[in-house]
């Protein structure tokens, strides 16, 4: 009997040691996986940020020509380069044009998309789903595909070389309509019925109920649309002839020819690139929480 007891105790001790080894192995494996994940994440972030870092370093140099790693050391002409780009070369004018264009497109696009999503979600009319699918179908027709007829239409309407020419073609957005539709569908139907009983009209319901409840989504969508519009250059390059009305993305190419010897003024180009990067970056940092909420709605 004593022998059986000792055997049982020994077996229990072996099982305990085996369980301990298994637990410690799992902890070590988990720590290894976490370390690998962090290293991969840091590597990817570094590779993404590296071009921006090089541009920032080049913008502090006089010539901006980089032929070796030693040339990537920070220069002493940062203030003079940024002052020359903004004031001397009037790059602030291009940034102001881009800002006006982006704000006008965001405001107009929100108004159009809010009304479209309101009708699609809360109104009953024939072929409603087909209409929504047709709106999504326009995603297959980006603005560059419509350049020729759009150019003819814009010039015939007398809007060429104006702020209207670079804002009106971007006012309709299937992506924004889709995001707002998904958000409106998540709002309880009881609110709609209560509004109808109280005699609240569609526009008042939109302004008093839907807009306050969609504030985070509207901010997120606005940031996405602002960044998208800010980075536009091809259509402004085609439709705008006056240099003073050009946007920042096109203005970057105008900074290339500022070198006195005919070479590309890379320090000016990189200075303009960093300046162009600042407004979208500030918005992404300030409204990152609303952006995450918007992407969550898209996933749903």
PDB file of C-alpha atoms in Angstrom:
ATOM      1  CA  UNK A   1       0.000   0.000   0.000  1.00  0.00           C
ATOM      2  CA  UNK A   2       2.872   2.371   0.823  1.00  0.00           C
ATOM      3  CA  UNK A   3       4.438   1.586  -2.536  1.00  0.00           C
ATOM      4  CA  UNK A   4       1.232   2.491  -4.391  1.00  0.00           C
ATOM      5  CA  UNK A   5       1.026   5.777  -2.471  1.00  0.00           C
ATOM      6  CA  UNK A   6       4.633   6.657  -3.383  1.00  0.00           C
ATOM      7  CA  UNK A   7       3.969   5.805  -7.025  1.00  0.00           C
ATOM      8  CA  UNK A   8       0.891   8.032  -7.101  1.00  0.00           C
ATOM      9  CA  UNK A   9       2.784  10.914  -5.473  1.00  0.00           C
ATOM     10  CA  UNK A  10       5.641  10.537  -7.961  1.00  0.00           C
ATOM     11  CA  UNK A  11       3.237  10.529 -10.905  1.00  0.00           C
ATOM     12  CA  UNK A  12       1.494  13.639  -9.570  1.00  0.00           C
ATOM     13  CA  UNK A  13       4.838  15.397  -9.188  1.00  0.00           C
ATOM     14  CA  UNK A  14       5.782  14.474 -12.786  1.00  0.00           C
ATOM     15  CA  UNK A  15       2.465  15.815 -14.092  1.00  0.00           C
ATOM     16  CA  UNK A  16       2.977  19.045 -12.149  1.00  0.00           C
ATOM     17  CA  UNK A  17       6.512  19.498 -13.533  1.00  0.00           C
ATOM     18  CA  UNK A  18       5.238  18.739 -17.063  1.00  0.00           C
ATOM     19  CA  UNK A  19       2.434  21.273 -16.667  1.00  0.00           C
ATOM     20  CA  UNK A  20       4.953  23.824 -15.392  1.00  0.00           C
ATOM     21  CA  UNK A  21       7.215  23.239 -18.373  1.00  0.00           C
ATOM     22  CA  UNK A  22       4.238  23.566 -20.729  1.00  0.00           C
ATOM     23  CA  UNK A  23       3.170  26.846 -19.134  1.00  0.00           C
ATOM     24  CA  UNK A  24       6.680  28.263 -19.226  1.00  0.00           C
ATOM     25  CA  UNK A  25       7.053  27.153 -22.846  1.00  0.00           C
ATOM     26  CA  UNK A  26       3.823  28.926 -23.745  1.00  0.00           C
ATOM     27  CA  UNK A  27       4.970  32.095 -22.002  1.00  0.00           C
ATOM     28  CA  UNK A  28       8.334  32.009 -23.806  1.00  0.00           C
ATOM     29  CA  UNK A  29       6.608  31.358 -27.152  1.00  0.00           C
ATOM     30  CA  UNK A  30       4.196  34.219 -26.511  1.00  0.00           C
ATOM     31  CA  UNK A  31       7.049  36.576 -25.599  1.00  0.00           C
ATOM     32  CA  UNK A  32       8.975  35.533 -28.715  1.00  0.00           C
ATOM     33  CA  UNK A  33       5.948  36.141 -30.938  1.00  0.00           C
ATOM     34  CA  UNK A  34       5.347  39.540 -29.346  1.00  0.00           C
ATOM     35  CA  UNK A  35       9.001  40.507 -29.807  1.00  0.00           C
ATOM     36  CA  UNK A  36       8.916  39.421 -33.451  1.00  0.00           C
ATOM     37  CA  UNK A  37       5.720  41.380 -34.020  1.00  0.00           C
ATOM     38  CA  UNK A  38       7.193  44.515 -32.462  1.00  0.00           C
ATOM     39  CA  UNK A  39      10.373  44.227 -34.545  1.00  0.00           C
ATOM     40  CA  UNK A  40       8.368  43.783 -37.757  1.00  0.00           C
ATOM     41  CA  UNK A  41       6.118  46.719 -36.878  1.00  0.00           C
ATOM     42  CA  UNK A  42       9.084  48.960 -36.094  1.00  0.00           C
ATOM     43  CA  UNK A  43      10.766  47.942 -39.371  1.00  0.00           C
ATOM     44  CA  UNK A  44       7.658  48.690 -41.437  1.00  0.00           C
ATOM     45  CA  UNK A  45       7.128  52.048 -39.703  1.00  0.00           C
ATOM     46  CA  UNK A  46      10.777  52.962 -40.270  1.00  0.00           C
ATOM     47  CA  UNK A  47      10.564  52.091 -43.983  1.00  0.00           C
ATOM     48  CA  UNK A  48       7.402  54.182 -44.342  1.00  0.00           C
ATOM     49  CA  UNK A  49       8.800  57.181 -42.491  1.00  0.00           C
ATOM     50  CA  UNK A  50      12.283  56.988 -44.071  1.00  0.00           C
ATOM     51  CA  UNK A  51      11.431  58.969 -47.266  1.00  0.00           C
ATOM     52  CA  UNK A  52       9.861  61.712 -45.149  1.00  0.00           C
ATOM     53  CA  UNK A  53      12.931  61.847 -42.914  1.00  0.00           C
ATOM     54  CA  UNK A  54      15.229  62.116 -45.954  1.00  0.00           C
ATOM     55  CA  UNK A  55      13.035  64.875 -47.406  1.00  0.00           C
ATOM     56  CA  UNK A  56      13.152  66.757 -44.090  1.00  0.00           C
ATOM     57  CA  UNK A  57      16.956  66.456 -43.955  1.00  0.00           C
ATOM     58  CA  UNK A  58      17.404  67.547 -47.580  1.00  0.00           C
ATOM     59  CA  UNK A  59      15.171  70.566 -46.953  1.00  0.00           C
ATOM     60  CA  UNK A  60      17.768  71.850 -44.466  1.00  0.00           C
ATOM     61  CA  UNK A  61      20.639  71.833 -46.982  1.00  0.00           C
ATOM     62  CA  UNK A  62      21.723  74.451 -49.486  1.00  0.00           C
ATOM     63  CA  UNK A  63      21.929  72.423 -52.693  1.00  0.00           C
ATOM     64  CA  UNK A  64      20.001  69.361 -51.596  1.00  0.00           C
ATOM     65  CA  UNK A  65      22.052  66.927 -53.663  1.00  0.00           C
ATOM     66  CA  UNK A  66      22.641  63.611 -51.882  1.00  0.00           C
ATOM     67  CA  UNK A  67      25.325  61.288 -53.239  1.00  0.00           C
ATOM     68  CA  UNK A  68      26.282  59.383 -50.073  1.00  0.00           C
ATOM     69  CA  UNK A  69      25.035  58.630 -46.576  1.00  0.00           C
ATOM     70  CA  UNK A  70      27.292  61.391 -45.203  1.00  0.00           C
ATOM     71  CA  UNK A  71      25.266  63.939 -47.218  1.00  0.00           C
ATOM     72  CA  UNK A  72      22.198  63.083 -45.111  1.00  0.00           C
ATOM     73  CA  UNK A  73      23.543  65.033 -42.151  1.00  0.00           C
ATOM     74  CA  UNK A  74      21.290  68.006 -41.256  1.00  0.00           C
ATOM     75  CA  UNK A  75      22.255  71.279 -42.918  1.00  0.00           C
ATOM     76  CA  UNK A  76      22.099  74.806 -41.617  1.00  0.00           C
ATOM     77  CA  UNK A  77      19.750  76.384 -44.173  1.00  0.00           C
ATOM     78  CA  UNK A  78      16.400  75.204 -42.836  1.00  0.00           C
ATOM     79  CA  UNK A  79      15.012  78.608 -41.901  1.00  0.00           C
ATOM     80  CA  UNK A  80      16.252  80.301 -45.068  1.00  0.00           C
ATOM     81  CA  UNK A  81      14.884  77.511 -47.273  1.00  0.00           C
ATOM     82  CA  UNK A  82      11.428  77.546 -45.683  1.00  0.00           C
ATOM     83  CA  UNK A  83      11.321  81.369 -45.706  1.00  0.00           C
ATOM     84  CA  UNK A  84      12.362  81.460 -49.347  1.00  0.00           C
ATOM     85  CA  UNK A  85       9.817  78.804 -50.355  1.00  0.00           C
ATOM     86  CA  UNK A  86       6.905  80.338 -48.466  1.00  0.00           C
ATOM     87  CA  UNK A  87       7.546  84.057 -48.990  1.00  0.00           C
ATOM     88  CA  UNK A  88      10.194  84.474 -51.695  1.00  0.00           C
ATOM     89  CA  UNK A  89       8.696  81.943 -54.106  1.00  0.00           C
ATOM     90  CA  UNK A  90       5.132  82.528 -52.825  1.00  0.00           C
ATOM     91  CA  UNK A  91       4.458  78.872 -52.139  1.00  0.00           C
ATOM     92  CA  UNK A  92       1.934  80.034 -49.542  1.00  0.00           C
ATOM     93  CA  UNK A  93      -0.336  81.033 -52.427  1.00  0.00           C
ATOM     94  CA  UNK A  94      -0.416  77.470 -53.781  1.00  0.00           C
ATOM     95  CA  UNK A  95      -1.105  76.091 -50.302  1.00  0.00           C
ATOM     96  CA  UNK A  96      -3.922  78.599 -49.831  1.00  0.00           C
ATOM     97  CA  UNK A  97      -5.458  77.535 -53.161  1.00  0.00           C
ATOM     98  CA  UNK A  98      -5.241  73.883 -52.102  1.00  0.00           C
ATOM     99  CA  UNK A  99      -6.807  74.707 -48.744  1.00  0.00           C
ATOM    100  CA  UNK A 100      -9.715  76.619 -50.317  1.00  0.00           C
ATOM    101  CA  UNK A 101     -10.252  73.831 -52.832  1.00  0.00           C
ATOM    102  CA  UNK A 102     -10.170  71.110 -50.143  1.00  0.00           C
ATOM    103  CA  UNK A 103     -12.535  72.929 -47.771  1.00  0.00           C
ATOM    104  CA  UNK A 104     -15.008  73.713 -50.568  1.00  0.00           C
ATOM    105  CA  UNK A 105     -14.987  70.102 -51.750  1.00  0.00           C
ATOM    106  CA  UNK A 106     -15.420  68.729 -48.216  1.00  0.00           C
ATOM    107  CA  UNK A 107     -18.367  71.029 -47.421  1.00  0.00           C
ATOM    108  CA  UNK A 108     -20.077  70.445 -50.767  1.00  0.00           C
ATOM    109  CA  UNK A 109     -19.474  66.721 -50.677  1.00  0.00           C
ATOM    110  CA  UNK A 110     -20.888  66.406 -47.168  1.00  0.00           C
ATOM    111  CA  UNK A 111     -24.075  68.271 -48.130  1.00  0.00           C
ATOM    112  CA  UNK A 112     -24.639  66.158 -51.249  1.00  0.00           C
ATOM    113  CA  UNK A 113     -23.781  62.878 -49.500  1.00  0.00           C
ATOM    114  CA  UNK A 114     -25.947  63.605 -46.433  1.00  0.00           C
ATOM    115  CA  UNK A 115     -28.987  64.298 -48.609  1.00  0.00           C
ATOM    116  CA  UNK A 116     -28.329  61.218 -50.760  1.00  0.00           C
ATOM    117  CA  UNK A 117     -27.896  58.925 -47.738  1.00  0.00           C
ATOM    118  CA  UNK A 118     -31.039  60.390 -46.115  1.00  0.00           C
ATOM    119  CA  UNK A 119     -33.119  59.601 -49.187  1.00  0.00           C
ATOM    120  CA  UNK A 120     -31.667  56.117 -49.637  1.00  0.00           C
ATOM    121  CA  UNK A 121     -32.183  55.055 -46.015  1.00  0.00           C
ATOM    122  CA  UNK A 122     -35.394  56.777 -44.921  1.00  0.00           C
ATOM    123  CA  UNK A 123     -37.428  57.152 -48.118  1.00  0.00           C
ATOM    124  CA  UNK A 124     -39.327  54.536 -50.029  1.00  0.00           C
ATOM    125  CA  UNK A 125     -39.299  54.812 -53.814  1.00  0.00           C
ATOM    126  CA  UNK A 126     -39.151  52.349 -56.696  1.00  0.00           C
ATOM    127  CA  UNK A 127     -35.822  50.701 -57.498  1.00  0.00           C
ATOM    128  CA  UNK A 128     -34.155  52.148 -54.405  1.00  0.00           C
ATOM    129  CA  UNK A 129     -31.575  49.350 -54.242  1.00  0.00           C
ATOM    130  CA  UNK A 130     -30.834  49.738 -57.952  1.00  0.00           C
ATOM    131  CA  UNK A 131     -30.222  53.448 -57.456  1.00  0.00           C
ATOM    132  CA  UNK A 132     -27.818  52.713 -54.612  1.00  0.00           C
ATOM    133  CA  UNK A 133     -25.984  50.132 -56.736  1.00  0.00           C
ATOM    134  CA  UNK A 134     -25.739  52.691 -59.546  1.00  0.00           C
ATOM    135  CA  UNK A 135     -24.142  55.145 -57.098  1.00  0.00           C
ATOM    136  CA  UNK A 136     -21.614  52.483 -56.100  1.00  0.00           C
ATOM    137  CA  UNK A 137     -21.028  51.770 -59.787  1.00  0.00           C
ATOM    138  CA  UNK A 138     -19.612  55.277 -60.205  1.00  0.00           C
ATOM    139  CA  UNK A 139     -16.623  54.118 -58.137  1.00  0.00           C
ATOM    140  CA  UNK A 140     -15.485  52.377 -61.318  1.00  0.00           C
ATOM    141  CA  UNK A 141     -15.358  55.751 -63.112  1.00  0.00           C
ATOM    142  CA  UNK A 142     -12.719  57.915 -61.412  1.00  0.00           C
ATOM    143  CA  UNK A 143     -12.236  61.517 -62.443  1.00  0.00           C
ATOM    144  CA  UNK A 144      -9.222  60.869 -64.772  1.00  0.00           C
ATOM    145  CA  UNK A 145     -11.375  58.579 -66.919  1.00  0.00           C
ATOM    146  CA  UNK A 146     -13.841  61.454 -67.444  1.00  0.00           C
ATOM    147  CA  UNK A 147     -11.199  64.079 -68.221  1.00  0.00           C
ATOM    148  CA  UNK A 148     -12.072  64.755 -71.880  1.00  0.00           C
ATOM    149  CA  UNK A 149     -15.884  65.205 -71.549  1.00  0.00           C
ATOM    150  CA  UNK A 150     -15.392  66.924 -68.191  1.00  0.00           C
ATOM    151  CA  UNK A 151     -12.931  69.389 -69.722  1.00  0.00           C
ATOM    152  CA  UNK A 152     -15.299  70.205 -72.572  1.00  0.00           C
ATOM    153  CA  UNK A 153     -18.260  70.618 -70.209  1.00  0.00           C
ATOM    154  CA  UNK A 154     -16.315  72.804 -67.795  1.00  0.00           C
ATOM    155  CA  UNK A 155     -14.981  75.118 -70.500  1.00  0.00           C
ATOM    156  CA  UNK A 156     -18.355  75.373 -72.265  1.00  0.00           C
ATOM    157  CA  UNK A 157     -19.955  76.410 -68.975  1.00  0.00           C
ATOM    158  CA  UNK A 158     -17.328  79.117 -68.590  1.00  0.00           C
ATOM    159  CA  UNK A 159     -15.864  77.649 -65.412  1.00  0.00           C
ATOM    160  CA  UNK A 160     -12.401  77.004 -66.824  1.00  0.00           C
ATOM    161  CA  UNK A 161      -9.476  78.479 -64.914  1.00  0.00           C
ATOM    162  CA  UNK A 162     -11.648  79.157 -61.828  1.00  0.00           C
ATOM    163  CA  UNK A 163     -12.065  77.678 -58.352  1.00  0.00           C
ATOM    164  CA  UNK A 164     -15.335  76.106 -59.517  1.00  0.00           C
ATOM    165  CA  UNK A 165     -13.474  74.046 -62.098  1.00  0.00           C
ATOM    166  CA  UNK A 166     -11.397  72.280 -59.448  1.00  0.00           C
ATOM    167  CA  UNK A 167     -14.198  71.823 -56.893  1.00  0.00           C
ATOM    168  CA  UNK A 168     -17.484  70.993 -58.663  1.00  0.00           C
ATOM    169  CA  UNK A 169     -16.268  67.739 -60.328  1.00  0.00           C
ATOM    170  CA  UNK A 170     -15.366  66.346 -56.878  1.00  0.00           C
ATOM    171  CA  UNK A 171     -18.635  67.136 -55.075  1.00  0.00           C
ATOM    172  CA  UNK A 172     -20.275  63.748 -55.693  1.00  0.00           C
ATOM    173  CA  UNK A 173     -18.741  60.831 -53.793  1.00  0.00           C
ATOM    174  CA  UNK A 174     -20.057  57.264 -53.763  1.00  0.00           C
ATOM    175  CA  UNK A 175     -17.681  56.371 -50.935  1.00  0.00           C
ATOM    176  CA  UNK A 176     -19.083  59.063 -48.645  1.00  0.00           C
ATOM    177  CA  UNK A 177     -22.662  58.086 -49.478  1.00  0.00           C
ATOM    178  CA  UNK A 178     -21.864  54.468 -48.671  1.00  0.00           C
ATOM    179  CA  UNK A 179     -20.254  55.306 -45.300  1.00  0.00           C
ATOM    180  CA  UNK A 180     -23.125  57.589 -44.248  1.00  0.00           C
ATOM    181  CA  UNK A 181     -25.713  55.034 -45.386  1.00  0.00           C
ATOM    182  CA  UNK A 182     -24.083  52.348 -43.251  1.00  0.00           C
ATOM    183  CA  UNK A 183     -24.084  54.700 -40.270  1.00  0.00           C
ATOM    184  CA  UNK A 184     -27.709  55.777 -40.745  1.00  0.00           C
ATOM    185  CA  UNK A 185     -28.781  52.127 -40.867  1.00  0.00           C
ATOM    186  CA  UNK A 186     -27.339  51.653 -37.364  1.00  0.00           C
ATOM    187  CA  UNK A 187     -29.581  54.396 -35.922  1.00  0.00           C
ATOM    188  CA  UNK A 188     -32.722  52.943 -34.248  1.00  0.00           C
ATOM    189  CA  UNK A 189     -35.851  53.101 -36.387  1.00  0.00           C
ATOM    190  CA  UNK A 190     -37.850  54.215 -33.328  1.00  0.00           C
ATOM    191  CA  UNK A 191     -36.249  57.646 -33.626  1.00  0.00           C
ATOM    192  CA  UNK A 192     -37.563  57.964 -37.152  1.00  0.00           C
ATOM    193  CA  UNK A 193     -41.061  56.916 -36.117  1.00  0.00           C
ATOM    194  CA  UNK A 194     -41.012  59.356 -33.192  1.00  0.00           C
ATOM    195  CA  UNK A 195     -39.923  62.176 -35.501  1.00  0.00           C
ATOM    196  CA  UNK A 196     -42.732  61.359 -37.936  1.00  0.00           C
ATOM    197  CA  UNK A 197     -45.308  61.334 -35.121  1.00  0.00           C
ATOM    198  CA  UNK A 198     -44.033  64.707 -33.899  1.00  0.00           C
ATOM    199  CA  UNK A 199     -44.311  66.132 -37.398  1.00  0.00           C
ATOM    200  CA  UNK A 200     -40.584  66.681 -37.880  1.00  0.00           C
ATOM    201  CA  UNK A 201     -39.716  67.218 -41.525  1.00  0.00           C
ATOM    202  CA  UNK A 202     -36.870  65.404 -43.338  1.00  0.00           C
ATOM    203  CA  UNK A 203     -34.438  68.328 -43.381  1.00  0.00           C
ATOM    204  CA  UNK A 204     -35.080  69.188 -39.733  1.00  0.00           C
ATOM    205  CA  UNK A 205     -34.683  65.502 -38.812  1.00  0.00           C
ATOM    206  CA  UNK A 206     -31.398  65.475 -40.706  1.00  0.00           C
ATOM    207  CA  UNK A 207     -30.095  68.629 -39.041  1.00  0.00           C
ATOM    208  CA  UNK A 208     -31.446  68.072 -35.506  1.00  0.00           C
ATOM    209  CA  UNK A 209     -31.082  64.294 -35.138  1.00  0.00           C
ATOM    210  CA  UNK A 210     -28.848  62.669 -37.728  1.00  0.00           C
ATOM    211  CA  UNK A 211     -26.065  65.263 -37.875  1.00  0.00           C
ATOM    212  CA  UNK A 212     -25.549  65.426 -34.056  1.00  0.00           C
ATOM    213  CA  UNK A 213     -25.590  61.615 -33.846  1.00  0.00           C
ATOM    214  CA  UNK A 214     -23.141  61.360 -36.763  1.00  0.00           C
ATOM    215  CA  UNK A 215     -20.649  63.973 -35.601  1.00  0.00           C
ATOM    216  CA  UNK A 216     -17.686  61.585 -35.242  1.00  0.00           C
ATOM    217  CA  UNK A 217     -18.378  59.915 -38.583  1.00  0.00           C
ATOM    218  CA  UNK A 218     -18.754  63.256 -40.339  1.00  0.00           C
ATOM    219  CA  UNK A 219     -15.430  64.434 -38.919  1.00  0.00           C
ATOM    220  CA  UNK A 220     -13.729  61.200 -40.006  1.00  0.00           C
ATOM    221  CA  UNK A 221     -15.182  61.387 -43.500  1.00  0.00           C
ATOM    222  CA  UNK A 222     -14.205  65.061 -43.746  1.00  0.00           C
ATOM    223  CA  UNK A 223     -10.590  64.230 -42.891  1.00  0.00           C
ATOM    224  CA  UNK A 224     -10.493  61.457 -45.495  1.00  0.00           C
ATOM    225  CA  UNK A 225     -11.982  63.722 -48.157  1.00  0.00           C
ATOM    226  CA  UNK A 226      -9.708  66.624 -47.233  1.00  0.00           C
ATOM    227  CA  UNK A 227      -6.583  64.487 -47.633  1.00  0.00           C
ATOM    228  CA  UNK A 228      -7.910  63.043 -50.909  1.00  0.00           C
ATOM    229  CA  UNK A 229      -8.668  66.495 -52.327  1.00  0.00           C
ATOM    230  CA  UNK A 230      -5.451  68.035 -51.019  1.00  0.00           C
ATOM    231  CA  UNK A 231      -3.411  65.480 -52.969  1.00  0.00           C
ATOM    232  CA  UNK A 232      -5.158  66.151 -56.304  1.00  0.00           C
ATOM    233  CA  UNK A 233      -2.887  67.565 -59.003  1.00  0.00           C
ATOM    234  CA  UNK A 234      -3.782  66.103 -62.421  1.00  0.00           C
ATOM    235  CA  UNK A 235      -7.160  67.796 -62.905  1.00  0.00           C
ATOM    236  CA  UNK A 236      -5.951  71.207 -61.603  1.00  0.00           C
ATOM    237  CA  UNK A 237      -2.950  70.900 -63.931  1.00  0.00           C
ATOM    238  CA  UNK A 238      -5.300  70.344 -66.891  1.00  0.00           C
ATOM    239  CA  UNK A 239      -8.030  72.888 -66.183  1.00  0.00           C
ATOM    240  CA  UNK A 240      -6.065  75.737 -64.520  1.00  0.00           C
ATOM    241  CA  UNK A 241      -3.897  77.918 -66.772  1.00  0.00           C
ATOM    242  CA  UNK A 242      -2.991  80.762 -64.418  1.00  0.00           C
ATOM    243  CA  UNK A 243       0.031  79.970 -62.256  1.00  0.00           C
ATOM    244  CA  UNK A 244      -1.350  82.041 -59.371  1.00  0.00           C
ATOM    245  CA  UNK A 245      -4.431  79.769 -59.184  1.00  0.00           C
ATOM    246  CA  UNK A 246      -2.535  76.488 -59.095  1.00  0.00           C
ATOM    247  CA  UNK A 247      -2.604  74.138 -56.125  1.00  0.00           C
ATOM    248  CA  UNK A 248       0.308  73.071 -53.922  1.00  0.00           C
ATOM    249  CA  UNK A 249       0.871  69.722 -55.642  1.00  0.00           C
ATOM    250  CA  UNK A 250       1.422  71.470 -58.989  1.00  0.00           C
ATOM    251  CA  UNK A 251       3.385  74.238 -57.278  1.00  0.00           C
ATOM    252  CA  UNK A 252       5.985  71.643 -56.267  1.00  0.00           C
ATOM    253  CA  UNK A 253       6.942  71.174 -59.910  1.00  0.00           C
ATOM    254  CA  UNK A 254       7.335  74.946 -60.249  1.00  0.00           C
ATOM    255  CA  UNK A 255       9.883  74.917 -57.418  1.00  0.00           C
ATOM    256  CA  UNK A 256      12.144  72.568 -59.369  1.00  0.00           C
ATOM    257  CA  UNK A 257      13.411  75.280 -61.691  1.00  0.00           C
ATOM    258  CA  UNK A 258      14.686  77.643 -59.027  1.00  0.00           C
ATOM    259  CA  UNK A 259      18.332  76.589 -59.238  1.00  0.00           C
ATOM    260  CA  UNK A 260      20.517  79.267 -60.859  1.00  0.00           C
ATOM    261  CA  UNK A 261      22.618  76.755 -62.841  1.00  0.00           C
ATOM    262  CA  UNK A 262      19.656  75.028 -64.407  1.00  0.00           C
ATOM    263  CA  UNK A 263      19.865  72.023 -62.088  1.00  0.00           C
ATOM    264  CA  UNK A 264      16.917  70.768 -60.095  1.00  0.00           C
ATOM    265  CA  UNK A 265      16.651  72.649 -56.805  1.00  0.00           C
ATOM    266  CA  UNK A 266      16.074  69.573 -54.674  1.00  0.00           C
ATOM    267  CA  UNK A 267      16.291  71.466 -51.401  1.00  0.00           C
ATOM    268  CA  UNK A 268      13.399  73.708 -52.539  1.00  0.00           C
ATOM    269  CA  UNK A 269      11.415  70.715 -53.800  1.00  0.00           C
ATOM    270  CA  UNK A 270      11.850  68.897 -50.490  1.00  0.00           C
ATOM    271  CA  UNK A 271      11.024  72.059 -48.552  1.00  0.00           C
ATOM    272  CA  UNK A 272       7.793  72.379 -50.516  1.00  0.00           C
ATOM    273  CA  UNK A 273       7.067  68.673 -49.992  1.00  0.00           C
ATOM    274  CA  UNK A 274       7.397  68.985 -46.219  1.00  0.00           C
ATOM    275  CA  UNK A 275       5.173  72.088 -46.216  1.00  0.00           C
ATOM    276  CA  UNK A 276       2.587  70.261 -48.320  1.00  0.00           C
ATOM    277  CA  UNK A 277       2.649  67.339 -45.931  1.00  0.00           C
ATOM    278  CA  UNK A 278       1.902  69.378 -42.803  1.00  0.00           C
ATOM    279  CA  UNK A 279      -1.873  70.159 -43.152  1.00  0.00           C
ATOM    280  CA  UNK A 280      -2.995  66.537 -43.813  1.00  0.00           C
ATOM    281  CA  UNK A 281      -0.633  65.276 -41.111  1.00  0.00           C
ATOM    282  CA  UNK A 282      -2.053  67.728 -38.557  1.00  0.00           C
ATOM    283  CA  UNK A 283      -5.608  66.626 -39.359  1.00  0.00           C
ATOM    284  CA  UNK A 284      -4.723  62.938 -39.093  1.00  0.00           C
ATOM    285  CA  UNK A 285      -3.132  63.491 -35.682  1.00  0.00           C
ATOM    286  CA  UNK A 286      -5.943  65.686 -34.339  1.00  0.00           C
ATOM    287  CA  UNK A 287      -8.840  63.515 -35.523  1.00  0.00           C
ATOM    288  CA  UNK A 288      -7.374  60.008 -35.381  1.00  0.00           C
ATOM    289  CA  UNK A 289     -10.138  58.772 -33.023  1.00  0.00           C
ATOM    290  CA  UNK A 290     -12.918  59.829 -35.393  1.00  0.00           C
ATOM    291  CA  UNK A 291     -11.029  58.217 -38.272  1.00  0.00           C
ATOM    292  CA  UNK A 292     -10.887  54.907 -36.429  1.00  0.00           C
ATOM    293  CA  UNK A 293     -14.642  55.065 -35.760  1.00  0.00           C
ATOM    294  CA  UNK A 294     -15.285  55.719 -39.442  1.00  0.00           C
ATOM    295  CA  UNK A 295     -13.176  52.753 -40.513  1.00  0.00           C
ATOM    296  CA  UNK A 296     -15.018  50.587 -37.974  1.00  0.00           C
ATOM    297  CA  UNK A 297     -18.335  51.491 -39.602  1.00  0.00           C
ATOM    298  CA  UNK A 298     -16.928  50.586 -43.005  1.00  0.00           C
ATOM    299  CA  UNK A 299     -15.893  47.166 -41.698  1.00  0.00           C
ATOM    300  CA  UNK A 300     -19.419  46.549 -40.359  1.00  0.00           C
TER     301      UNK A 300
END
